[in-house]
Amino acid sequence: MKKTVKIRYRPNSNGTSSIRLNFFSGYEIANGKRKAKRLIKTLPFHLITDPKTKDEKNQNELNIKKAKLLAKEWEKNLYKKTNNNGLIIDPKIPKGNLSEKWINHKSKINLVSPANKRQIDVIVVGTGLAGASASATLAELGYNVKTFCFQDSPRRAHSIAAQGGINAAKNYQGDGDSIHRLFYDTIKGGDYRSREANVYRLAEVSGNIIDQCVAQGVPFARDYGGLLDNRSFGGVLVSRTFYAKGQTGQQLLLGAYSAMNRQIGRGKIKMYNRHEMMDIVVIDGKARGIITRNLVTGEINRHSSHAVVIASGGYGNVFYLSTNAMGSNVSASWKIHKRGALFANPCFTQIHPTCIPVSGDHQSKLTLMSESLRNDGRIWVPKKLHDVKMIREGKLSPTQIAEKDRDYYLERRYPAFGNLVPRDVASRAAKERCDAGYGVNKTGEAVYLDFSSSIERYGKERALVLGLDENDTSLVMNLGKQVVKAKYGNLFQMYEKIVDQNPYETPMMIYPAVHYTMGGVWVDYNLMTTIPGCYAIGEANFSDHGANRLGASALMQGLADGYFVLPYTIGDYLSDDIRTGPISVDRPEFEKAEKYVRESLENLINKKGKNPVDFYHKKLGKIMWNKCGMSRNKNELKEAISEIKNLREDFHKNVKIPGKLNEFNEELSKATRVSDFLELGELFAKDALEREESCGGHFREEHQTKEGEALRNDKDYKYVSAWEFNKEPRKSVLHKEKLEYEEIEVKTRSYK
Amino acid sequence: MNLTLKIWRQRNSNSKGEMKTYKMSNVSPDMSFLEMIDVLNSKIISEGKEDPVAFDHDCREGICGMCSMFINGQAHGPDRLVTTCQLHMRKFKDGDTIVVEPFRANAFPVIKDLVVDRSAFDRIQQAGGFVSVNTSGNTQDANSIPIEKNDADKSFDAATCIGCGACVASCKNASAMLFVSAKVSQYALLPQGKVESKQRVLNMVKQMDDEGFGNCTNTGACEVECPKGISLKNIARMNSEYMASTLKS
């Protein structure tokens, strides 16, 4: 594609010719199709059409020269805005100092008057922290909101399972925290692959979230003075994490759910439980509604709106085994991707270091043990292979291994951060030890998380406070267990129920598992996707966590997007829609979309093959985990791409779905989700293959230091990979959003 | 392990249901109860004679409250302080017969097999389960009102309710008092919730009655079966809140 400015002359009736600069600036994606975008600029001077005198000829020559110069200058500026493939991909980052961008942007964007908001409908898909908070806030502002979730109640969205806490730069502990430090930690934690302006804004609004949640009646943990308590999470050196035991996500989600309930009661939110979004409807290039399936009756419905917000979470379930809920899926994000939204950094996945290890083939999901446990738990494996062998054979218990025979490998390798290194680092270190043969369960895929030293430490402290004998071991241990129980009681109970071992007495066994996806739908600074009027918030988008997310930041981002960012930025877009009026669902675009949905569902259910949906999902998960998991290499990624493609083809030939379309049919719902995972998986592997560097959760074996640390390549890969859908995943087109850092120096990440 | 399952099968809310018997062999004691049903379902699908057993589930780590099931006469089965998804087969013995029914209550109509409609719970929350504060973020600083640790802890304990409906299913009156009182207590114990506590309890109790839940006769089955250990004291607190509100209004 040649991108030059052309000069065109057009004769006027008065004997002069106007000069126009014509630039084919690239293309936009509208309704899933490429649309050329031309920019035309008429210059403020003209030529004489038929020059006669020498003066006139000279004048013309001079003006042509001037036009050429202007054309060149324009060309230079325009090139900056288009990317390698000619797509116009503009993150729309406001100008000015980093710390003033959001304040200035908010005060300059367009608003919609309260009377006009009543004429505008917004659809929100998903009711996790992002979706619920956005629904509640948009309804409070006055928009008519329609909200959809596939669960039987909005309160069950998977944000509820978040355990450890939520970060905020409150500096209540006086330990040197600030907005800038939270911003810096997040960028560094993300291995310099996130967008600076978005992350700064996130840190900026973090404090408001805590104020807001307390006002809503969220019962955060408090100290004896009645003030809010904090703890530490991985990758930081301050205590900025607010928490409610190991159920922080639950409490925050119920807070957002209560705010939603208030609006449902007022009729400002119409809530659709047990409904799944099947497709987005784009009219004249703008998002104007969705098609849904009622999961109880099987009915297909059309819903129109002036904007669509996707808050449907991440796609960790592409691995089959993950800490995500069984129903968590990529479908809403994938549907909009196929209609023109770019999908960014799909290979950036977080593998969480502390999960309960896999116990057998029947396993349907993995359970997380909160990162907060690493505040007090120490991770180790035996130093001697002989001890490992004895443990696996059940002849030795971990408590019998002497202190000097234990390898606290995180403390050994990363003395500055110790057990609180970021998740990607901790996960890889666990894999390294297990690969070397030091894994402590039957399958050799587990390490110990040990609380005995903190039980003793806390016990002594309590004994002193209570004026008891700090040398009485059994008393100290008892007191210590009480303290640990108060902090992590529900997590210890959960562990005991699943593994049938008492973690107060014997160390927990843990192993890394897929937990969160940093990648997601590409959005600009306003959180809008490349489909005008379609937004993506929370885990569904890609913007804030780069290549690795720090603990307790997902809750922060979900609520920041929903409560404090989207409600402002969406108004700027909707201000153009105050005269649009209601959008009819009888438009041909709706009809076409509905027909497409019906046909693909009928296609699926009529297969009558031989394998159930889970058969394919498990197979896909195995490919993903073995070849696109904690470490990746070129050959295996290539294999993964073709294996997933074959598996997908087999799925569409041989899947067997019982039941009918027009009834409660869980297998059919699963099939629609897995069919999207089978496409995403291929793009995932393609993205991982393309990114020839190791950064954050993306570890390419070809790119590591002698010590086995990740080797980033800022020269060639300091960009966001934003993929454009093109018929099938392997043909997807890569677009690059260059990442520029104004405020911080890009450095090698070190936690040593 | 070899097991005999007797499972409630019902096509939809309009049709009649019945118990059906299934034989299961080679069940691993490390499986969760739902994983055992997964295995049964894949067997049913490959045999192709009938539809798999429909049941609600999502997070499978005991926090979302989506899974239900009345197992051998107990909500969430024989283990204590767990949901069905965290119940493991090691709690059963080889040769056991296990009876699986949906959560039964007039206010929870069956949708299919073991899936019931619990939207009545949502409607009770919509009637008053919130603090009427806007989400603008322009509230006072989070630490401006200290809250006694004891109250904050009790409020949190009440707030851990997952809204699964085990209390209703376990109650001979199908009462939702434990569920409603947990929310009422959470807010009544916090200064932020006190402001509208009078109206809240009246509205929520009214909605609870309108939905057709029964009354509380202090049997305490709900507390025993609650997977989150919500205390009966919350019902006492709600009763006193309710009394105070009716006397004041």
GROMACS .gro file of C-alpha atoms in nm, chain A residues 319-539:
model
  221
  319PHE     CA    1  -0.662  -2.376   2.907
  320TYR     CA    2  -0.959  -2.587   3.029
  321LEU     CA    3  -0.800  -2.610   3.374
  322SER     CA    4  -0.776  -2.267   3.529
  323THR     CA    5  -0.890  -2.082   3.838
  324ASN     CA    6  -1.172  -1.926   3.631
  325ALA     CA    7  -1.531  -2.029   3.687
  326MET     CA    8  -1.668  -2.309   3.470
  327GLY     CA    9  -1.876  -2.068   3.268
  328SER     CA   10  -1.612  -1.797   3.216
  329ASN     CA   11  -1.562  -1.753   2.844
  330VAL     CA   12  -1.423  -1.538   2.566
  331SER     CA   13  -1.735  -1.538   2.350
  332ALA     CA   14  -1.853  -1.178   2.390
  333SER     CA   15  -1.500  -1.047   2.327
  334TRP     CA   16  -1.448  -1.288   2.041
  335LYS     CA   17  -1.777  -1.193   1.872
  336ILE     CA   18  -1.687  -0.826   1.870
  337HIS     CA   19  -1.338  -0.919   1.751
  338LYS     CA   20  -1.492  -1.090   1.451
  339ARG     CA   21  -1.695  -0.776   1.382
  340GLY     CA   22  -1.400  -0.542   1.380
  341ALA     CA   23  -1.259  -0.497   1.729
  342LEU     CA   24  -0.887  -0.561   1.746
  343PHE     CA   25  -0.769  -0.820   1.998
  344ALA     CA   26  -0.451  -0.723   2.180
  345ASN     CA   27  -0.167  -0.932   2.325
  346PRO     CA   28  -0.364  -1.258   2.345
  347CYS     CA   29  -0.055  -1.451   2.462
  348PHE     CA   30  -0.014  -1.244   2.781
  349THR     CA   31  -0.154  -1.483   3.038
  350GLN     CA   32  -0.093  -1.492   3.408
  351ILE     CA   33   0.001  -1.822   3.561
  352HIS     CA   34  -0.057  -1.783   3.933
  353PRO     CA   35   0.209  -1.946   4.151
  354THR     CA   36  -0.007  -2.055   4.444
  355CYS     CA   37  -0.285  -2.292   4.342
  356ILE     CA   38  -0.382  -2.635   4.465
  357PRO     CA   39  -0.207  -2.894   4.242
  358VAL     CA   40  -0.398  -3.113   3.997
  359SER     CA   41  -0.515  -3.435   4.157
  360GLY     CA   42  -0.641  -3.642   3.864
  361ASP     CA   43  -0.795  -3.666   3.517
  362HIS     CA   44  -1.144  -3.598   3.644
  363GLN     CA   45  -1.039  -3.250   3.754
  364SER     CA   46  -1.270  -2.977   3.627
  365LYS     CA   47  -1.104  -2.668   3.766
  366LEU     CA   48  -0.819  -2.545   3.981
  367THR     CA   49  -0.845  -2.358   4.307
  368LEU     CA   50  -0.636  -2.057   4.388
  369MET     CA   51  -0.472  -2.000   4.723
  370SER     CA   52  -0.449  -1.622   4.757
  371GLU     CA   53  -0.122  -1.444   4.697
  372SER     CA   54  -0.174  -1.279   5.034
  373LEU     CA   55  -0.057  -1.610   5.181
  374ARG     CA   56   0.291  -1.523   5.057
  375ASN     CA   57   0.293  -1.244   5.320
  376ASP     CA   58   0.328  -1.510   5.586
  377GLY     CA   59   0.403  -1.834   5.404
  378ARG     CA   60   0.752  -1.934   5.294
  379ILE     CA   61   0.795  -2.137   4.978
  380TRP     CA   62   1.044  -2.423   4.972
  381VAL     CA   63   1.140  -2.763   4.837
  382PRO     CA   64   1.388  -3.009   4.992
  383LYS     CA   65   1.756  -2.953   4.910
  384LYS     CA   66   1.827  -3.322   4.869
  385LEU     CA   67   1.675  -3.536   4.597
  386HIS     CA   68   1.682  -3.827   4.840
  387ASP     CA   69   1.436  -3.644   5.071
  388VAL     CA   70   1.213  -3.572   4.773
  389LYS     CA   71   1.201  -3.941   4.692
  390MET     CA   72   1.116  -4.034   5.051
  391ILE     CA   73   0.837  -3.773   5.059
  392ARG     CA   74   0.685  -3.898   4.736
  393GLU     CA   75   0.687  -4.251   4.871
  394GLY     CA   76   0.516  -4.133   5.187
  395LYS     CA   77   0.810  -4.235   5.408
  396LEU     CA   78   0.895  -3.883   5.519
  397SER     CA   79   0.680  -3.588   5.616
  398PRO     CA   80   0.787  -3.231   5.532
  399THR     CA   81   0.783  -3.130   5.897
  400GLN     CA   82   1.061  -3.382   5.959
  401ILE     CA   83   1.300  -3.208   5.721
  402ALA     CA   84   1.550  -2.992   5.909
  403GLU     CA   85   1.574  -2.621   5.837
  404LYS     CA   86   1.920  -2.660   5.681
  405ASP     CA   87   1.791  -2.919   5.434
  406ARG     CA   88   1.524  -2.691   5.294
  407ASP     CA   89   1.572  -2.477   4.986
  408TYR     CA   90   1.374  -2.153   5.022
  409TYR     CA   91   1.443  -2.091   4.657
  410LEU     CA   92   1.265  -1.756   4.622
  411GLU     CA   93   1.450  -1.612   4.920
  412ARG     CA   94   1.771  -1.757   4.776
  413ARG     CA   95   1.727  -1.622   4.424
  414TYR     CA   96   1.553  -1.293   4.497
  415PRO     CA   97   1.673  -1.166   4.837
  416ALA     CA   98   1.517  -0.817   4.801
  417PHE     CA   99   1.158  -0.935   4.740
  418GLY     CA  100   1.188  -1.293   4.867
  419ASN     CA  101   0.855  -1.473   4.877
  420LEU     CA  102   0.681  -1.160   4.748
  421VAL     CA  103   0.825  -1.153   4.397
  422PRO     CA  104   0.565  -1.096   4.122
  423ARG     CA  105   0.357  -1.387   4.005
  424ASP     CA  106   0.533  -1.462   3.678
  425VAL     CA  107   0.870  -1.480   3.853
  426ALA     CA  108   0.740  -1.701   4.134
  427SER     CA  109   0.565  -1.936   3.890
  428ARG     CA  110   0.870  -1.984   3.673
  429ALA     CA  111   1.089  -2.046   3.977
  430ALA     CA  112   0.849  -2.320   4.094
  431LYS     CA  113   0.855  -2.478   3.749
  432GLU     CA  114   1.235  -2.462   3.744
  433ARG     CA  115   1.260  -2.656   4.075
  434CYS     CA  116   0.997  -2.911   3.972
  435ASP     CA  117   1.156  -2.962   3.631
  436ALA     CA  118   1.483  -3.026   3.814
  437GLY     CA  119   1.311  -3.307   4.001
  438TYR     CA  120   1.235  -3.142   4.335
  439GLY     CA  121   0.853  -3.148   4.313
  440VAL     CA  122   0.701  -3.285   4.632
  441ASN     CA  123   0.380  -3.464   4.533
  442LYS     CA  124   0.323  -3.787   4.343
  443THR     CA  125   0.329  -3.622   4.002
  444GLY     CA  126   0.630  -3.410   4.091
  445GLU     CA  127   0.439  -3.089   4.033
  446ALA     CA  128   0.410  -2.923   4.372
  447VAL     CA  129   0.615  -2.712   4.615
  448TYR     CA  130   0.556  -2.630   4.981
  449LEU     CA  131   0.403  -2.314   5.119
  450ASP     CA  132   0.489  -2.323   5.487
  451PHE     CA  133   0.335  -2.119   5.768
  452SER     CA  134   0.520  -2.261   6.065
  453SER     CA  135   0.762  -1.970   6.108
  454SER     CA  136   0.487  -1.708   6.096
  455ILE     CA  137   0.268  -1.909   6.332
  456GLU     CA  138   0.558  -1.903   6.576
  457ARG     CA  139   0.634  -1.534   6.518
  458TYR     CA  140   0.271  -1.424   6.562
  459GLY     CA  141   0.229  -1.655   6.861
  460LYS     CA  142   0.525  -1.498   7.042
  461GLU     CA  143   0.392  -1.150   6.969
  462ARG     CA  144   0.046  -1.235   7.105
  463ALA     CA  145   0.197  -1.401   7.411
  464LEU     CA  146   0.390  -1.084   7.487
  465VAL     CA  147   0.083  -0.864   7.437
  466LEU     CA  148  -0.122  -1.089   7.664
  467GLY     CA  149   0.155  -1.109   7.924
  468LEU     CA  150   0.197  -1.487   7.883
  469ASP     CA  151   0.508  -1.701   7.864
  470GLU     CA  152   0.664  -1.664   7.520
  471ASN     CA  153   0.877  -1.975   7.576
  472ASP     CA  154   0.579  -2.209   7.615
  473THR     CA  155   0.590  -2.368   7.271
  474SER     CA  156   0.243  -2.520   7.259
  475LEU     CA  157   0.084  -2.200   7.390
  476VAL     CA  158   0.277  -1.992   7.137
  477MET     CA  159   0.177  -2.224   6.852
  478ASN     CA  160  -0.186  -2.209   6.958
  479LEU     CA  161  -0.190  -1.831   6.976
  480GLY     CA  162  -0.011  -1.813   6.644
  481LYS     CA  163  -0.266  -2.039   6.478
  482GLN     CA  164  -0.543  -1.812   6.602
  483VAL     CA  165  -0.377  -1.510   6.440
  484VAL     CA  166  -0.325  -1.696   6.113
  485LYS     CA  167  -0.684  -1.820   6.125
  486ALA     CA  168  -0.815  -1.467   6.166
  487LYS     CA  169  -0.618  -1.361   5.859
  488TYR     CA  170  -0.665  -1.654   5.624
  489GLY     CA  171  -0.924  -1.877   5.793
  490ASN     CA  172  -1.141  -1.936   5.490
  491LEU     CA  173  -0.843  -2.017   5.266
  492PHE     CA  174  -0.708  -2.274   5.510
  493GLN     CA  175  -1.053  -2.428   5.539
  494MET     CA  176  -1.089  -2.442   5.161
  495TYR     CA  177  -0.748  -2.612   5.132
  496GLU     CA  178  -0.838  -2.869   5.394
  497LYS     CA  179  -1.171  -2.951   5.227
  498ILE     CA  180  -1.009  -3.008   4.888
  499VAL     CA  181  -0.681  -3.176   4.982
  500ASP     CA  182  -0.783  -3.340   5.309
  501GLN     CA  183  -0.475  -3.216   5.494
  502ASN     CA  184  -0.454  -2.966   5.779
  503PRO     CA  185  -0.239  -2.671   5.666
  504TYR     CA  186  -0.198  -2.547   6.025
  505GLU     CA  187   0.002  -2.861   6.096
  506THR     CA  188   0.169  -2.950   5.767
  507PRO     CA  189   0.279  -2.716   5.487
  508MET     CA  190   0.042  -2.658   5.194
  509MET     CA  191   0.132  -2.804   4.857
  510ILE     CA  192   0.094  -2.561   4.571
  511TYR     CA  193   0.167  -2.536   4.200
  512PRO     CA  194   0.115  -2.265   3.934
  513ALA     CA  195  -0.213  -2.248   3.741
  514VAL     CA  196  -0.371  -2.024   3.480
  515HIS     CA  197  -0.544  -1.740   3.655
  516TYR     CA  198  -0.586  -1.417   3.460
  517THR     CA  199  -0.541  -1.287   3.110
  518MET     CA  200  -0.370  -0.953   3.065
  519GLY     CA  201  -0.445  -0.958   2.694
  520GLY     CA  202  -0.790  -0.872   2.566
  521VAL     CA  203  -0.986  -0.643   2.342
  522TRP     CA  204  -0.781  -0.344   2.225
  523VAL     CA  205  -0.917  -0.016   2.358
  524ASP     CA  206  -0.810   0.345   2.332
  525TYR     CA  207  -0.767   0.583   2.626
  526ASN     CA  208  -1.147   0.619   2.638
  527LEU     CA  209  -1.183   0.239   2.666
  528MET     CA  210  -1.350   0.229   2.325
  529THR     CA  211  -1.268  -0.059   2.091
  530THR     CA  212  -1.209  -0.012   1.719
  531ILE     CA  213  -1.587  -0.047   1.671
  532PRO     CA  214  -1.726   0.301   1.742
  533GLY     CA  215  -1.970   0.285   2.035
  534CYS     CA  216  -1.842  -0.050   2.159
  535TYR     CA  217  -1.641  -0.037   2.482
  536ALA     CA  218  -1.446  -0.302   2.671
  537ILE     CA  219  -1.375  -0.273   3.042
  538GLY     CA  220  -1.218  -0.478   3.320
  539GLU     CA  221  -1.032  -0.799   3.240
   0.00000   0.00000   0.00000
